[in-house]
mmCIF file of C-alpha atoms in Angstrom:
data_model
loop_
_atom_site.group_PDB
_atom_site.id
_atom_site.type_symbol
_atom_site.label_atom_id
_atom_site.label_comp_id
_atom_site.label_asym_id
_atom_site.label_seq_id
_atom_site.Cartn_x
_atom_site.Cartn_y
_atom_site.Cartn_z
ATOM 1 C CA MET W 1 144.348 123.533 108.554
ATOM 2 C CA GLN W 2 146.953 120.844 109.117
ATOM 3 C CA LYS W 3 149.738 119.984 106.701
ATOM 4 C CA ILE W 4 152.631 117.556 106.481
ATOM 5 C CA ILE W 5 156.248 118.647 106.203
ATOM 6 C CA ILE W 6 158.887 116.238 104.872
ATOM 7 C CA GLN W 7 162.663 116.582 104.646
ATOM 8 C CA GLY W 8 163.501 114.047 101.963
ATOM 9 C CA GLY W 9 166.497 111.869 101.190
ATOM 10 C CA VAL W 10 166.414 109.264 103.984
ATOM 11 C CA PRO W 11 166.236 105.531 103.121
ATOM 12 C CA LEU W 12 163.545 103.784 105.165
ATOM 13 C CA HIS W 13 164.452 100.845 107.395
ATOM 14 C CA GLY W 14 162.552 98.852 109.971
ATOM 15 C CA ASP W 15 159.204 97.222 110.671
ATOM 16 C CA VAL W 16 155.717 98.636 110.241
ATOM 17 C CA VAL W 17 152.448 97.084 111.418
ATOM 18 C CA VAL W 18 149.661 97.221 108.842
ATOM 19 C CA SER W 19 146.224 98.383 109.995
ATOM 20 C CA GLY W 20 142.881 96.852 109.136
ATOM 21 C CA ALA W 21 141.570 97.558 105.655
ATOM 22 C CA LYS W 22 139.521 100.716 105.179
ATOM 23 C CA ASN W 23 137.740 99.287 102.157
ATOM 24 C CA ALA W 24 136.775 96.173 104.116
ATOM 25 C CA VAL W 25 135.714 97.661 107.429
ATOM 26 C CA LEU W 26 133.137 100.128 106.070
ATOM 27 C CA PRO W 27 130.746 97.510 104.576
ATOM 28 C CA ILE W 28 131.347 95.261 107.591
ATOM 29 C CA LEU W 29 130.215 98.041 109.936
ATOM 30 C CA CYS W 30 127.077 98.441 107.809
ATOM 31 C CA ALA W 31 126.488 94.672 107.863
ATOM 32 C CA ALA W 32 126.078 94.855 111.649
ATOM 33 C CA LEU W 33 122.669 96.451 110.968
ATOM 34 C CA LEU W 34 121.474 93.016 109.788
ATOM 35 C CA ALA W 35 122.129 91.213 113.081
ATOM 36 C CA ASP W 36 119.674 90.655 115.904
ATOM 37 C CA GLY W 37 122.534 90.455 118.400
ATOM 38 C CA PRO W 38 125.780 92.316 119.209
ATOM 39 C CA VAL W 39 128.529 92.189 116.565
ATOM 40 C CA GLU W 40 132.159 92.578 117.637
ATOM 41 C CA ILE W 41 134.546 93.804 114.968
ATOM 42 C CA SER W 42 138.284 93.831 115.664
ATOM 43 C CA ASN W 43 141.351 95.155 113.831
ATOM 44 C CA VAL W 44 139.381 98.318 113.028
ATOM 45 C CA PRO W 45 141.577 101.212 111.830
ATOM 46 C CA ASN W 46 141.023 104.579 113.488
ATOM 47 C CA LEU W 47 140.084 106.547 110.363
ATOM 48 C CA HIS W 48 137.857 109.487 109.532
ATOM 49 C CA ASP W 49 135.666 107.317 107.280
ATOM 50 C CA VAL W 50 135.204 104.809 110.105
ATOM 51 C CA ALA W 51 134.102 107.605 112.442
ATOM 52 C CA THR W 52 131.661 108.885 109.806
ATOM 53 C CA THR W 53 130.168 105.406 109.375
ATOM 54 C CA ALA W 54 129.791 105.078 113.141
ATOM 55 C CA ARG W 55 127.938 108.402 113.277
ATOM 56 C CA LEU W 56 125.612 107.195 110.528
ATOM 57 C CA LEU W 57 124.875 103.928 112.348
ATOM 58 C CA ARG W 58 124.151 105.858 115.547
ATOM 59 C CA GLU W 59 121.829 108.111 113.568
ATOM 60 C CA LEU W 60 119.933 104.963 112.568
ATOM 61 C CA GLY W 61 119.641 103.908 116.205
ATOM 62 C CA ALA W 62 122.479 101.437 116.696
ATOM 63 C CA ASP W 63 124.366 101.316 119.997
ATOM 64 C CA ILE W 64 128.098 101.532 119.316
ATOM 65 C CA ARG W 65 131.032 101.154 121.654
ATOM 66 C CA HIS W 66 134.438 101.968 120.213
ATOM 67 C CA ASP W 67 137.605 100.887 121.999
ATOM 68 C CA VAL W 68 140.242 102.878 120.115
ATOM 69 C CA GLU W 69 143.197 101.358 121.971
ATOM 70 C CA ALA W 70 142.027 97.825 121.210
ATOM 71 C CA SER W 71 140.968 98.725 117.627
ATOM 72 C CA ARG W 72 137.581 97.193 118.343
ATOM 73 C CA PHE W 73 133.918 98.057 117.756
ATOM 74 C CA LEU W 74 130.916 96.507 119.487
ATOM 75 C CA ILE W 75 127.704 97.232 117.565
ATOM 76 C CA ASP W 76 124.223 96.368 118.799
ATOM 77 C CA ALA W 77 121.552 97.193 116.212
ATOM 78 C CA ARG W 78 118.646 95.392 117.875
ATOM 79 C CA GLU W 79 116.952 98.707 118.751
ATOM 80 C CA ALA W 80 117.885 100.429 115.494
ATOM 81 C CA ARG W 81 114.622 101.477 113.879
ATOM 82 C CA GLY W 82 115.769 104.322 111.658
ATOM 83 C CA HIS W 83 115.824 103.835 107.904
ATOM 84 C CA VAL W 84 116.856 107.301 106.683
ATOM 85 C CA ALA W 85 120.511 108.079 105.904
ATOM 86 C CA PRO W 86 120.593 111.904 105.728
ATOM 87 C CA TYR W 87 122.519 113.996 103.236
ATOM 88 C CA GLU W 88 124.492 115.684 106.035
ATOM 89 C CA LEU W 89 126.313 112.406 106.689
ATOM 90 C CA VAL W 90 126.227 110.691 103.295
ATOM 91 C CA ARG W 91 127.646 113.665 101.400
ATOM 92 C CA THR W 92 131.001 113.314 103.155
ATOM 93 C CA MET W 93 131.560 109.675 102.211
ATOM 94 C CA ARG W 94 130.317 107.746 99.203
ATOM 95 C CA ALA W 95 130.509 104.418 101.023
ATOM 96 C CA SER W 96 127.496 105.512 103.089
ATOM 97 C CA VAL W 97 125.294 104.098 100.306
ATOM 98 C CA LEU W 98 126.223 100.676 101.727
ATOM 99 C CA VAL W 99 123.450 101.007 104.326
ATOM 100 C CA LEU W 100 120.885 100.693 101.509
ATOM 101 C CA GLY W 101 120.912 96.882 101.368
ATOM 102 C CA PRO W 102 120.967 96.249 105.147
ATOM 103 C CA LEU W 103 118.171 98.741 105.857
ATOM 104 C CA LEU W 104 115.981 97.342 103.109
ATOM 105 C CA ALA W 105 116.569 93.744 104.202
ATOM 106 C CA ARG W 106 116.082 94.388 107.925
ATOM 107 C CA HIS W 107 113.278 96.968 107.930
ATOM 108 C CA GLY W 108 111.691 96.715 104.485
ATOM 109 C CA ALA W 109 112.406 100.377 103.815
ATOM 110 C CA ALA W 110 115.406 102.601 103.150
ATOM 111 C CA GLU W 111 115.876 106.249 102.268
ATOM 112 C CA VAL W 112 119.498 106.973 101.484
ATOM 113 C CA SER W 113 120.731 110.303 100.239
ATOM 114 C CA LEU W 114 122.536 110.257 96.932
ATOM 115 C CA PRO W 115 126.253 110.747 97.619
ATOM 116 C CA GLY W 116 127.889 113.991 96.643
ATOM 117 C CA GLY W 117 130.457 114.484 93.907
ATOM 118 C CA CYS W 118 133.595 112.403 93.756
ATOM 119 C CA ALA W 119 136.973 113.890 92.894
ATOM 120 C CA ILE W 120 138.172 110.814 91.005
ATOM 121 C CA GLY W 121 135.099 109.967 88.961
ATOM 122 C CA SER W 122 131.334 109.771 88.863
ATOM 123 C CA ARG W 123 130.912 106.310 90.502
ATOM 124 C CA PRO W 124 127.142 106.156 89.883
ATOM 125 C CA VAL W 125 124.723 104.286 92.152
ATOM 126 C CA ASP W 126 122.750 102.763 89.269
ATOM 127 C CA LEU W 127 124.110 99.272 89.910
ATOM 128 C CA HIS W 128 123.123 99.430 93.585
ATOM 129 C CA ILE W 129 119.567 100.340 92.577
ATOM 130 C CA GLN W 130 119.371 97.625 89.915
ATOM 131 C CA ALA W 131 120.524 95.022 92.458
ATOM 132 C CA MET W 132 117.778 95.998 94.912
ATOM 133 C CA GLN W 133 115.188 95.903 92.138
ATOM 134 C CA ALA W 134 116.345 92.419 91.146
ATOM 135 C CA LEU W 135 115.551 91.357 94.717
ATOM 136 C CA GLY W 136 112.005 92.647 94.412
ATOM 137 C CA ALA W 137 112.306 96.137 95.870
ATOM 138 C CA GLU W 138 110.437 99.129 94.540
ATOM 139 C CA VAL W 139 112.972 101.890 94.112
ATOM 140 C CA GLU W 140 112.621 105.494 93.079
ATOM 141 C CA VAL W 141 114.961 108.462 93.204
ATOM 142 C CA GLU W 142 113.458 111.783 94.180
ATOM 143 C CA HIS W 143 114.521 114.936 96.005
ATOM 144 C CA GLY W 144 118.104 113.650 96.135
ATOM 145 C CA TYR W 145 117.244 110.386 97.902
ATOM 146 C CA ILE W 146 117.122 106.712 96.928
ATOM 147 C CA LYS W 147 113.796 105.514 98.333
ATOM 148 C CA ALA W 148 113.302 101.748 98.433
ATOM 149 C CA ARG W 149 110.477 99.565 99.746
ATOM 150 C CA ALA W 150 109.906 95.813 100.011
ATOM 151 C CA GLN W 151 107.713 93.824 102.378
ATOM 152 C CA ARG W 152 110.425 91.172 102.226
ATOM 153 C CA LEU W 153 113.143 90.882 99.661
ATOM 154 C CA ARG W 154 113.114 87.731 97.568
ATOM 155 C CA GLY W 155 115.941 85.881 95.907
ATOM 156 C CA GLY W 156 116.724 86.781 92.339
ATOM 157 C CA HIS W 157 119.350 86.877 89.614
ATOM 158 C CA ILE W 158 121.675 89.873 89.655
ATOM 159 C CA GLU W 159 124.020 90.237 86.688
ATOM 160 C CA PHE W 160 126.269 93.263 86.802
ATOM 161 C CA PRO W 161 127.351 94.729 83.439
ATOM 162 C CA MET W 162 130.704 95.416 85.074
ATOM 163 C CA PRO W 163 132.194 94.329 88.408
ATOM 164 C CA SER W 164 131.309 96.830 91.121
ATOM 165 C CA VAL W 165 132.689 96.399 94.622
ATOM 166 C CA GLY W 166 130.093 98.565 96.345
ATOM 167 C CA ALA W 167 127.113 97.169 94.431
ATOM 168 C CA THR W 168 128.290 93.597 95.056
ATOM 169 C CA GLU W 169 128.558 94.376 98.773
ATOM 170 C CA ASN W 170 125.064 95.889 98.900
ATOM 171 C CA ALA W 171 123.647 92.908 97.012
ATOM 172 C CA LEU W 172 125.333 90.413 99.364
ATOM 173 C CA MET W 173 123.991 92.094 102.485
ATOM 174 C CA ALA W 174 120.463 92.454 101.119
ATOM 175 C CA ALA W 175 120.311 88.911 99.756
ATOM 176 C CA SER W 176 121.457 87.409 103.074
ATOM 177 C CA LEU W 177 117.986 87.998 104.570
ATOM 178 C CA ALA W 178 115.982 87.622 101.354
ATOM 179 C CA ALA W 179 113.525 84.770 100.877
ATOM 180 C CA GLY W 180 115.059 82.187 98.570
ATOM 181 C CA THR W 181 118.303 81.989 96.629
ATOM 182 C CA THR W 182 120.119 84.841 94.913
ATOM 183 C CA ILE W 183 122.730 84.406 92.194
ATOM 184 C CA ILE W 184 125.151 87.299 91.632
ATOM 185 C CA ASP W 185 126.986 87.125 88.307
ATOM 186 C CA ASN W 186 129.991 89.236 87.321
ATOM 187 C CA ALA W 187 130.474 89.964 91.007
ATOM 188 C CA ALA W 188 133.515 91.886 92.179
ATOM 189 C CA ARG W 189 136.280 89.548 93.381
ATOM 190 C CA GLU W 190 138.284 91.868 95.643
ATOM 191 C CA PRO W 191 139.622 90.558 98.989
ATOM 192 C CA GLU W 192 137.341 93.062 100.702
ATOM 193 C CA ILE W 193 134.353 91.208 99.222
ATOM 194 C CA VAL W 194 135.679 87.951 100.662
ATOM 195 C CA ASP W 195 136.158 89.639 104.050
ATOM 196 C CA LEU W 196 132.566 90.896 104.076
ATOM 197 C CA VAL W 197 131.327 87.393 103.257
ATOM 198 C CA ASP W 198 133.463 85.963 106.062
ATOM 199 C CA CYS W 199 131.786 88.393 108.458
ATOM 200 C CA LEU W 200 128.303 87.518 107.169
ATOM 201 C CA LEU W 201 129.086 83.809 107.536
ATOM 202 C CA ALA W 202 130.110 84.424 111.154
ATOM 203 C CA MET W 203 126.667 85.989 111.628
ATOM 204 C CA GLY W 204 124.882 82.956 110.195
ATOM 205 C CA ALA W 205 124.591 83.740 106.478
ATOM 206 C CA ASP W 206 124.650 81.027 103.804
ATOM 207 C CA ILE W 207 126.929 82.187 100.973
ATOM 208 C CA GLU W 208 129.143 80.360 98.469
ATOM 209 C CA GLY W 209 131.598 81.638 95.867
ATOM 210 C CA ALA W 210 133.175 84.689 97.499
ATOM 211 C CA GLY W 211 136.203 85.711 95.456
ATOM 212 C CA GLN W 212 134.676 84.286 92.267
ATOM 213 C CA SER W 213 132.641 85.979 89.570
ATOM 214 C CA ARG W 214 129.500 84.032 90.592
ATOM 215 C CA ILE W 215 128.281 84.175 94.185
ATOM 216 C CA VAL W 216 125.297 82.211 95.468
ATOM 217 C CA VAL W 217 123.406 83.525 98.501
ATOM 218 C CA ARG W 218 120.744 81.423 100.191
ATOM 219 C CA GLY W 219 118.641 83.763 102.282
ATOM 220 C CA VAL W 220 118.116 82.971 105.975
ATOM 221 C CA GLU W 221 115.407 84.076 108.415
ATOM 222 C CA ARG W 222 117.802 85.900 110.745
ATOM 223 C CA LEU W 223 121.412 86.814 111.285
ATOM 224 C CA HIS W 224 122.810 86.640 114.803
ATOM 225 C CA GLY W 225 125.638 88.450 116.517
ATOM 226 C CA GLY W 226 129.209 87.334 116.107
ATOM 227 C CA HIS W 227 132.862 88.325 115.912
ATOM 228 C CA HIS W 228 135.002 89.198 112.917
ATOM 229 C CA ALA W 229 138.560 90.505 112.523
ATOM 230 C CA VAL W 230 139.059 92.856 109.574
ATOM 231 C CA VAL W 231 141.544 91.793 106.898
ATOM 232 C CA PRO W 232 144.862 93.745 106.744
ATOM 233 C CA ASP W 233 144.872 96.721 104.387
ATOM 234 C CA ARG W 234 146.545 95.663 101.134
ATOM 235 C CA ILE W 235 146.733 99.266 99.903
ATOM 236 C CA GLU W 236 148.481 100.485 103.042
ATOM 237 C CA THR W 237 150.843 97.527 102.759
ATOM 238 C CA GLY W 238 151.624 98.378 99.151
ATOM 239 C CA THR W 239 152.150 102.052 100.000
ATOM 240 C CA PHE W 240 154.820 101.276 102.618
ATOM 241 C CA LEU W 241 156.561 98.780 100.340
ATOM 242 C CA VAL W 242 156.674 101.372 97.544
ATOM 243 C CA ALA W 243 158.110 103.873 100.035
ATOM 244 C CA ALA W 244 160.904 101.414 100.816
ATOM 245 C CA ALA W 245 161.545 100.809 97.115
ATOM 246 C CA MET W 246 161.689 104.507 96.256
ATOM 247 C CA THR W 247 164.069 105.363 99.096
ATOM 248 C CA GLY W 248 166.353 102.370 98.502
ATOM 249 C CA GLY W 249 165.613 100.973 101.952
ATOM 250 C CA ARG W 250 164.535 97.771 103.645
ATOM 251 C CA VAL W 251 161.121 97.554 105.283
ATOM 252 C CA THR W 252 159.095 94.677 106.725
ATOM 253 C CA ALA W 253 155.317 95.054 106.662
ATOM 254 C CA LYS W 254 153.899 93.001 109.529
ATOM 255 C CA ALA W 255 150.307 91.764 109.983
ATOM 256 C CA ALA W 256 150.072 91.782 106.183
ATOM 257 C CA ARG W 257 148.495 89.435 103.637
ATOM 258 C CA ALA W 258 150.679 88.702 100.628
ATOM 259 C CA ASP W 259 147.967 86.576 99.004
ATOM 260 C CA THR W 260 145.703 89.619 98.551
ATOM 261 C CA GLN W 261 148.144 91.697 96.498
ATOM 262 C CA GLN W 262 150.076 89.543 94.084
ATOM 263 C CA ALA W 263 149.767 92.085 91.242
ATOM 264 C CA VAL W 264 151.472 94.757 93.358
ATOM 265 C CA LEU W 265 154.228 92.427 94.568
ATOM 266 C CA ASP W 266 154.925 91.319 90.994
ATOM 267 C CA LYS W 267 155.389 94.948 89.914
ATOM 268 C CA LEU W 268 157.713 95.650 92.844
ATOM 269 C CA GLU W 269 159.901 92.715 91.828
ATOM 270 C CA GLU W 270 159.831 93.981 88.250
ATOM 271 C CA ALA W 271 161.073 97.314 89.626
ATOM 272 C CA GLY W 272 164.094 95.525 91.072
ATOM 273 C CA ALA W 273 163.050 94.917 94.664
ATOM 274 C CA GLN W 274 163.938 91.754 96.561
ATOM 275 C CA LEU W 275 160.890 90.372 98.363
ATOM 276 C CA GLU W 276 160.687 87.830 101.174
ATOM 277 C CA ILE W 277 157.385 86.518 102.509
ATOM 278 C CA ASP W 278 157.323 84.850 105.927
ATOM 279 C CA GLY W 279 153.812 84.153 107.180
ATOM 280 C CA ASP W 280 152.119 87.515 107.703
ATOM 281 C CA ALA W 281 155.331 89.485 107.134
ATOM 282 C CA ILE W 282 156.460 90.906 103.782
ATOM 283 C CA THR W 283 160.015 92.259 103.576
ATOM 284 C CA LEU W 284 161.171 94.469 100.711
ATOM 285 C CA ASP W 285 164.901 95.099 100.352
ATOM 286 C CA MET W 286 166.084 97.545 97.706
ATOM 287 C CA GLN W 287 169.742 97.408 98.840
ATOM 288 C CA GLY W 288 170.219 101.074 98.057
ATOM 289 C CA ARG W 289 169.406 100.673 94.363
ATOM 290 C CA ARG W 290 167.286 102.960 92.243
ATOM 291 C CA PRO W 291 164.058 101.282 91.095
ATOM 292 C CA ARG W 292 163.339 100.486 87.455
ATOM 293 C CA ALA W 293 160.302 102.007 85.734
ATOM 294 C CA VAL W 294 157.323 99.649 85.386
ATOM 295 C CA ASP W 295 154.256 99.853 83.140
ATOM 296 C CA ILE W 296 150.904 99.778 84.948
ATOM 297 C CA VAL W 297 147.372 98.961 83.760
ATOM 298 C CA THR W 298 144.682 99.278 86.429
ATOM 299 C CA GLU W 299 142.018 96.571 86.343
ATOM 300 C CA PRO W 300 139.456 94.958 88.644
ATOM 301 C CA TYR W 301 140.894 92.380 91.039
ATOM 302 C CA PRO W 302 142.977 90.285 90.583
ATOM 303 C CA GLY W 303 144.441 92.896 88.247
ATOM 304 C CA PHE W 304 146.505 95.856 89.373
ATOM 305 C CA PRO W 305 144.459 98.008 91.803
ATOM 306 C CA THR W 306 143.549 101.569 90.889
ATOM 307 C CA ASP W 307 144.199 102.494 94.529
ATOM 308 C CA MET W 308 147.925 101.812 93.961
ATOM 309 C CA GLN W 309 148.208 103.702 90.677
ATOM 310 C CA ALA W 310 149.249 107.042 92.192
ATOM 311 C CA GLN W 311 151.912 105.413 94.397
ATOM 312 C CA PHE W 312 153.509 103.621 91.442
ATOM 313 C CA MET W 313 153.410 106.827 89.447
ATOM 314 C CA ALA W 314 155.491 108.401 92.221
ATOM 315 C CA LEU W 315 157.900 105.457 92.006
ATOM 316 C CA ASN W 316 158.200 105.829 88.233
ATOM 317 C CA CYS W 317 158.975 109.522 88.665
ATOM 318 C CA VAL W 318 162.377 108.643 90.181
ATOM 319 C CA ALA W 319 162.965 105.295 88.462
ATOM 320 C CA GLU W 320 165.441 104.358 85.746
ATOM 321 C CA GLY W 321 163.772 104.521 82.343
ATOM 322 C CA SER W 322 160.254 105.395 81.263
ATOM 323 C CA ALA W 323 156.877 103.773 81.809
ATOM 324 C CA VAL W 324 153.252 104.024 80.718
ATOM 325 C CA ILE W 325 150.354 104.038 83.182
ATOM 326 C CA ASP W 326 146.862 103.250 81.865
ATOM 327 C CA GLU W 327 143.988 104.043 84.224
ATOM 328 C CA HIS W 328 140.995 101.908 83.277
ATOM 329 C CA ILE W 329 138.877 102.188 86.438
ATOM 330 C CA PHE W 330 138.266 105.905 87.011
ATOM 331 C CA GLU W 331 138.137 108.611 84.368
ATOM 332 C CA ASN W 332 139.665 111.403 86.443
ATOM 333 C CA ARG W 333 142.409 109.861 88.528
ATOM 334 C CA PHE W 334 145.456 111.756 87.324
ATOM 335 C CA MET W 335 144.948 114.901 89.389
ATOM 336 C CA HIS W 336 148.152 114.179 91.305
ATOM 337 C CA VAL W 337 150.159 114.616 88.082
ATOM 338 C CA SER W 338 150.329 118.420 88.230
ATOM 339 C CA GLU W 339 151.421 118.311 91.866
ATOM 340 C CA LEU W 340 154.136 115.720 91.175
ATOM 341 C CA MET W 341 155.359 117.940 88.358
ATOM 342 C CA ARG W 342 155.786 120.766 90.883
ATOM 343 C CA LEU W 343 158.404 118.535 92.483
ATOM 344 C CA GLY W 344 160.199 118.111 89.155
ATOM 345 C CA ALA W 345 158.533 114.994 87.745
ATOM 346 C CA ASP W 346 158.423 114.467 83.974
ATOM 347 C CA ILE W 347 154.888 113.264 83.145
ATOM 348 C CA HIS W 348 152.748 113.606 80.021
ATOM 349 C CA VAL W 349 149.036 112.773 80.129
ATOM 350 C CA GLU W 350 146.954 111.751 77.107
ATOM 351 C CA GLY W 351 143.401 110.901 78.162
ATOM 352 C CA ASN W 352 143.555 107.933 80.529
ATOM 353 C CA ARG W 353 147.236 107.285 79.799
ATOM 354 C CA ALA W 354 150.231 108.868 81.507
ATOM 355 C CA ARG W 355 153.793 108.588 80.242
ATOM 356 C CA VAL W 356 156.350 108.950 83.020
ATOM 357 C CA HIS W 357 160.037 109.555 82.366
ATOM 358 C CA GLY W 358 162.136 108.921 85.441
ATOM 359 C CA VAL W 359 164.378 111.736 86.661
ATOM 360 C CA GLU W 360 167.426 111.420 88.868
ATOM 361 C CA ARG W 361 166.082 113.736 91.529
ATOM 362 C CA LEU W 362 162.974 115.563 92.683
ATOM 363 C CA THR W 363 163.094 118.816 94.624
ATOM 364 C CA GLY W 364 160.846 119.787 97.497
ATOM 365 C CA ALA W 365 158.030 122.306 97.025
ATOM 366 C CA PRO W 366 154.583 123.139 98.429
ATOM 367 C CA VAL W 367 151.932 120.800 96.956
ATOM 368 C CA MET W 368 148.228 120.154 97.481
ATOM 369 C CA ALA W 369 146.509 116.794 97.915
ATOM 370 C CA THR W 370 143.390 116.205 95.798
ATOM 371 C CA ASP W 371 142.209 112.786 97.027
ATOM 372 C CA LEU W 372 143.230 109.940 99.327
ATOM 373 C CA ARG W 373 145.686 108.038 97.140
ATOM 374 C CA ALA W 374 147.013 111.248 95.547
ATOM 375 C CA SER W 375 147.950 112.303 99.081
ATOM 376 C CA ALA W 376 149.960 109.119 99.489
ATOM 377 C CA SER W 377 151.792 109.667 96.194
ATOM 378 C CA LEU W 378 152.854 113.152 97.294
ATOM 379 C CA ILE W 379 154.187 111.815 100.588
ATOM 380 C CA LEU W 380 156.161 109.152 98.720
ATOM 381 C CA ALA W 381 157.606 111.759 96.378
ATOM 382 C CA GLY W 382 158.447 113.991 99.324
ATOM 383 C CA LEU W 383 160.405 111.169 100.959
ATOM 384 C CA VAL W 384 162.916 111.197 98.093
ATOM 385 C CA ALA W 385 162.827 114.876 97.112
ATOM 386 C CA GLU W 386 165.749 117.130 97.982
ATOM 387 C CA GLY W 387 164.868 119.747 100.571
ATOM 388 C CA GLU W 388 161.460 120.371 102.105
ATOM 389 C CA THR W 389 158.104 119.247 100.749
ATOM 390 C CA GLU W 390 154.960 120.784 102.226
ATOM 391 C CA ILE W 391 151.726 118.843 101.609
ATOM 392 C CA ASN W 392 148.481 120.722 102.141
ATOM 393 C CA ARG W 393 144.863 119.505 102.417
ATOM 394 C CA ILE W 394 145.958 116.322 104.159
ATOM 395 C CA TYR W 395 142.484 115.638 105.557
ATOM 396 C CA HIS W 396 142.192 113.251 102.610
ATOM 397 C CA LEU W 397 144.926 111.113 104.210
ATOM 398 C CA ASP W 398 142.991 110.593 107.425
ATOM 399 C CA ARG W 399 140.186 108.945 105.461
ATOM 400 C CA GLY W 400 142.349 105.936 104.639
ATOM 401 C CA TYR W 401 145.724 105.898 106.439
ATOM 402 C CA GLU W 402 146.030 105.454 110.196
ATOM 403 C CA GLN W 403 148.767 107.733 111.562
ATOM 404 C CA ILE W 404 150.854 107.420 108.426
ATOM 405 C CA GLU W 405 153.309 110.115 109.496
ATOM 406 C CA ARG W 406 154.018 108.283 112.790
ATOM 407 C CA LYS W 407 154.559 104.979 111.021
ATOM 408 C CA LEU W 408 156.912 106.554 108.470
ATOM 409 C CA SER W 409 158.774 108.439 111.204
ATOM 410 C CA ALA W 410 159.397 105.130 112.985
ATOM 411 C CA LEU W 411 161.043 103.898 109.764
ATOM 412 C CA GLY W 412 163.420 106.868 109.780
ATOM 413 C CA ALA W 413 161.559 109.397 107.648
ATOM 414 C CA ARG W 414 161.868 113.052 108.598
ATOM 415 C CA ILE W 415 158.169 113.819 108.535
ATOM 416 C CA GLN W 416 155.820 115.731 110.792
ATOM 417 C CA ARG W 417 152.237 116.955 110.898
ATOM 418 C CA VAL W 418 151.860 120.628 111.779
ATOM 419 C CA ASP W 419 149.018 123.126 112.115
#
């Protein structure tokens, strides 16, 4: 089992290139199932979840060529006839449910295993099922599988009781080949939704309103092949900027998109950071200062993202003052608290609220990662902790960060991955 070892106390300086967004590329890979020609996807991060999605698409019959050096996928699903997504693959990654809409739209049938448990919350698939039913599919759940049938999907009205990124993505993909017009109300507005729509448009879809709460999809007879470059990862960008802020350094995130993460940038400025935006480059300069504590409330986009909550908790642990963090998206996303406290953090949790009192120093210790973003928070804390921090169960990291230890090492961090 691999682990990461960090010798803390080094301010970060330099440039880091941001990878393509994990949360954008997974639905885009699934969308390639809709096309009757090859789909080229560039700026693809080399992540465990990407590899799992590729295995699933191959299981369904798609031909996939992956150029790791060029960060590019070429997917040809013309001969893909499979419509069953088996438990053996789906259980390792909840995003696998995103093949439901494409399979149903392309083949008129889909059998997708219910995902396994999730460490940070239940994340039910009810909204995915309701969206398919609104498009005319017959759906039943039995023996651990979602089984859906439809001779051809038809346009309909989908109104989500709450914004759901995954359900919105499934609805968009299914509706693209449905007969007639589909209206999606209370749709998720995340940049990853916009990126999926951009990819579908490149394949010939007819969609309006991406990034708004109402999206209109006019179904087409076919989607063709095309090319799409994945949007930069706003969560990876935010993670490196927080690392610079916590260590008192100066870091430029290149190939970034400032317009997708205004809530995070606002909180970094509130913490005392100086920010400069120049095209696709975001520079954070802390000038050696200690950050100020900032209150956080996680909300659907354009609010503060839940995927940055753990990183800002790490920042607050060493900031001047105290702050309150309210987690409104997932009911069990404070599992990193006990591990941060092993490093000397002062945190008190009451339900979905955490009160963080900044301390002048953390001290290194062995800790254990519990999920993807919790892993990132422990790395950030280790960067400023005195002595050695040992982070175990880092396989979570490889689901969403591409070679994070190499990128941090290039910024001056004393960090290494060991067996």
